[in-house]
Amino acid sequence: MYICLCNGITEHDIRACADEGACTMRDLEGCLGVGSYCGKCKPAARQILSETRAEPRLKLSGAPA
Ligand code: FES
């Protein structure tokens, strides 16, 4: 689903950016340009970012606990 129509950024793009280390809206704007034009996407992008950061990371099998 498109989140930022001005820049053609999808929810998947935002989650991928968060998985690569984006922690703040400023990170997302720098990485993808989210919210850099009209800003209407910022609440939804912020929500996706917080959801992604709250999700448990997959553990590698065989990795020490
Ligand atoms: Fe994202 Fe306009 S919808 S900047």
Coordinates of N, CA, C and O and ligand atoms in Angstrom, one line a residue:
M1 N 0.8 -1.2 0.0 CA 0.0 0.0 0.0 C 0.9 1.2 0.0 O 1.9 1.3 0.7
Y2 N 0.5 2.2 -0.8 CA 1.3 3.5 -0.8 C 1.0 4.3 0.4 O -0.2 4.5 0.8
I3 N 2.0 4.8 1.1 CA 1.9 5.6 2.2 C 2.1 7.1 1.9 O 1.4 8.0 2.3
C4 N 3.2 7.3 1.1 CA 3.5 8.6 0.7 C 3.3 8.7 -0.8 O 4.1 8.2 -1.6
L5 N 2.2 9.4 -1.2 CA 1.8 9.5 -2.6 C 2.7 10.5 -3.3 O 3.0 10.3 -4.5
C6 N 3.1 11.5 -2.6 CA 4.0 12.5 -3.3 C 5.3 11.9 -3.8 O 5.8 12.3 -4.8
N7 N 5.8 10.9 -3.1 CA 7.1 10.3 -3.4 C 7.0 8.8 -3.8 O 8.0 8.2 -4.0
G8 N 5.8 8.3 -3.9 CA 5.6 6.9 -4.3 C 6.3 5.9 -3.4 O 6.9 4.9 -3.8
I9 N 6.1 6.1 -2.1 CA 6.7 5.3 -1.1 C 5.7 4.4 -0.5 O 4.6 4.8 0.0
T10 N 6.0 3.1 -0.4 CA 5.1 2.1 0.1 C 5.4 1.7 1.6 O 6.5 2.0 2.1
E11 N 4.4 1.0 2.2 CA 4.6 0.5 3.5 C 5.8 -0.4 3.5 O 6.6 -0.4 4.5
H12 N 6.0 -1.2 2.5 CA 7.1 -2.1 2.4 C 8.4 -1.4 2.4 O 9.4 -1.8 3.1
D13 N 8.5 -0.3 1.7 CA 9.7 0.6 1.6 C 10.1 1.0 3.0 O 11.2 1.0 3.4
I14 N 9.0 1.5 3.8 CA 9.3 2.0 5.1 C 9.8 0.9 6.1 O 10.7 1.1 6.8
R15 N 9.1 -0.2 6.0 CA 9.5 -1.4 6.8 C 11.0 -1.8 6.5 O 11.8 -2.1 7.4
A16 N 11.3 -1.8 5.2 CA 12.7 -2.2 4.8 C 13.7 -1.2 5.3 O 14.8 -1.6 5.8
C17 N 13.4 0.1 5.3 CA 14.3 1.1 5.8 C 14.4 1.0 7.3 O 15.5 1.1 7.8
A18 N 13.3 0.7 8.0 CA 13.4 0.5 9.4 C 14.3 -0.7 9.8 O 15.1 -0.7 10.7
D19 N 14.1 -1.8 9.0 CA 14.9 -3.0 9.2 C 16.4 -2.7 9.0 O 17.3 -3.4 9.5
E20 N 16.7 -1.7 8.2 CA 18.1 -1.4 7.9 C 18.6 -0.3 8.9 O 19.8 0.1 8.8
G21 N 17.8 0.0 9.9 CA 18.3 0.9 11.0 C 17.6 2.2 11.2 O 18.0 2.9 12.1
A22 N 16.7 2.6 10.3 CA 16.0 3.9 10.5 C 15.2 3.8 11.8 O 14.5 2.9 12.1
C23 N 15.4 4.8 12.7 CA 14.8 4.8 14.0 C 13.8 6.0 14.2 O 13.0 6.0 15.1
T24 N 14.0 7.0 13.3 CA 13.2 8.2 13.5 C 12.6 8.7 12.2 O 13.0 8.2 11.1
M25 N 11.6 9.6 12.3 CA 11.1 10.1 11.0 C 12.1 10.9 10.2 O 12.1 10.9 9.0
R26 N 13.1 11.5 10.9 CA 14.2 12.1 10.2 C 15.0 11.1 9.4 O 15.4 11.4 8.3
D27 N 15.2 9.9 10.0 CA 15.9 8.9 9.3 C 15.1 8.5 8.0 O 15.7 8.3 7.0
L28 N 13.8 8.3 8.2 CA 13.0 7.9 7.0 C 13.0 9.0 6.0 O 13.1 8.7 4.8
E29 N 13.0 10.2 6.4 CA 13.0 11.3 5.4 C 14.3 11.3 4.7 O 14.4 11.5 3.4
G30 N 15.4 11.1 5.4 CA 16.7 11.1 4.8 C 16.9 9.9 3.8 O 17.5 10.0 2.8
C31 N 16.3 8.8 4.2 CA 16.5 7.5 3.5 C 15.6 7.5 2.3 O 16.0 7.1 1.2
L32 N 14.3 7.9 2.5 CA 13.3 7.7 1.4 C 12.7 9.0 0.9 O 12.1 9.0 -0.2
G33 N 12.7 10.0 1.7 CA 12.1 11.2 1.3 C 10.6 11.3 1.9 O 9.9 12.2 1.5
V34 N 10.3 10.4 2.8 CA 8.9 10.4 3.3 C 8.6 11.7 4.0 O 9.4 12.2 4.8
G35 N 7.5 12.3 3.7 CA 7.1 13.5 4.3 C 7.8 14.8 3.8 O 7.6 15.8 4.4
S36 N 8.6 14.7 2.8 CA 9.4 15.8 2.4 C 8.6 16.8 1.5 O 9.2 17.9 1.2
Y37 N 7.4 16.5 1.2 CA 6.6 17.5 0.3 C 5.4 18.0 1.1 O 5.5 19.0 1.8
C38 N 4.3 17.3 1.1 CA 3.1 17.9 1.7 C 3.0 17.5 3.2 O 2.4 18.1 4.0
G39 N 3.6 16.3 3.6 CA 3.7 15.9 5.0 C 2.5 15.1 5.4 O 2.4 14.7 6.6
K40 N 1.5 14.9 4.6 CA 0.3 14.2 5.0 C 0.6 12.7 5.4 O -0.2 12.1 6.1
C41 N 1.6 12.2 4.9 CA 2.0 10.8 5.2 C 2.7 10.6 6.5 O 2.8 9.4 6.9
K42 N 3.1 11.6 7.1 CA 3.9 11.5 8.4 C 3.2 10.7 9.5 O 3.9 9.8 10.1
P43 N 1.9 10.9 9.8 CA 1.3 10.1 10.9 C 1.4 8.6 10.5 O 1.7 7.8 11.4
A44 N 1.0 8.2 9.3 CA 1.0 6.8 8.9 C 2.4 6.2 8.9 O 2.6 5.1 9.4
A45 N 3.4 7.0 8.4 CA 4.8 6.5 8.4 C 5.3 6.4 9.8 O 6.0 5.4 10.1
R46 N 4.9 7.3 10.7 CA 5.4 7.2 12.1 C 4.8 5.9 12.7 O 5.5 5.2 13.5
Q47 N 3.5 5.6 12.4 CA 2.9 4.5 13.0 C 3.6 3.2 12.5 O 3.9 2.3 13.3
I48 N 3.9 3.1 11.2 CA 4.5 1.9 10.7 C 5.9 1.8 11.3 O 6.4 0.7 11.6
L49 N 6.6 2.9 11.4 CA 8.0 2.9 12.0 C 7.9 2.3 13.4 O 8.7 1.5 13.8
S50 N 6.9 2.8 14.2 CA 6.8 2.3 15.6 C 6.4 0.8 15.7 O 6.9 0.1 16.5
E51 N 5.5 0.4 14.8 CA 5.2 -1.0 14.7 C 6.4 -1.9 14.4 O 6.6 -2.9 15.0
T52 N 7.1 -1.4 13.4 CA 8.3 -2.2 12.9 C 9.3 -2.3 14.0 O 9.9 -3.4 14.3
R53 N 9.5 -1.2 14.8 CA 10.5 -1.3 15.8 C 10.0 -2.1 17.0 O 10.9 -2.7 17.8
A54 N 8.7 -2.3 17.2 CA 8.2 -3.1 18.3 C 8.1 -4.6 18.0 O 8.0 -5.4 18.9
E55 N 8.3 -4.9 16.7 CA 8.2 -6.3 16.3 C 9.4 -7.1 16.8 O 10.5 -6.5 16.6
P56 N 9.3 -8.3 17.3 CA 10.4 -9.1 17.7 C 11.3 -9.5 16.5 O 10.7 -9.7 15.4
R57 N 12.5 -9.4 16.6 CA 13.5 -9.8 15.6 C 13.5 -11.4 15.5 O 13.5 -12.0 16.6
L58 N 13.7 -11.9 14.3 CA 13.9 -13.3 14.2 C 15.2 -13.7 14.8 O 16.2 -13.1 14.6
K59 N 15.2 -14.9 15.5 CA 16.5 -15.4 16.0 C 17.0 -16.4 15.0 O 16.3 -17.1 14.4
L60 N 18.3 -16.3 14.8 CA 18.9 -17.3 13.9 C 19.0 -18.6 14.7 O 19.3 -18.7 15.8
S61 N 18.7 -19.7 14.0 CA 18.7 -21.0 14.6 C 20.2 -21.3 14.9 O 21.1 -21.1 14.2
G62 N 20.4 -21.9 16.1 CA 21.7 -22.2 16.5 C 22.4 -21.1 17.2 O 23.5 -21.3 17.8
A63 N 21.9 -19.9 17.2 CA 22.6 -18.8 17.8 C 22.4 -18.9 19.3 O 21.3 -19.3 19.8
P64 N 23.4 -18.5 20.1 CA 23.2 -18.5 21.5 C 22.1 -17.6 22.0 O 21.9 -16.5 21.4
A65 N 21.4 -18.0 23.0 CA 20.3 -17.2 23.5 C 20.7 -16.0 24.3 O 21.7 -15.8 24.8
Ligands
FES1 FE1 4.2 12.1 1.7 FE2 3.0 14.2 0.5 S1 2.2 12.2 0.9 S2 5.0 14.1 1.3

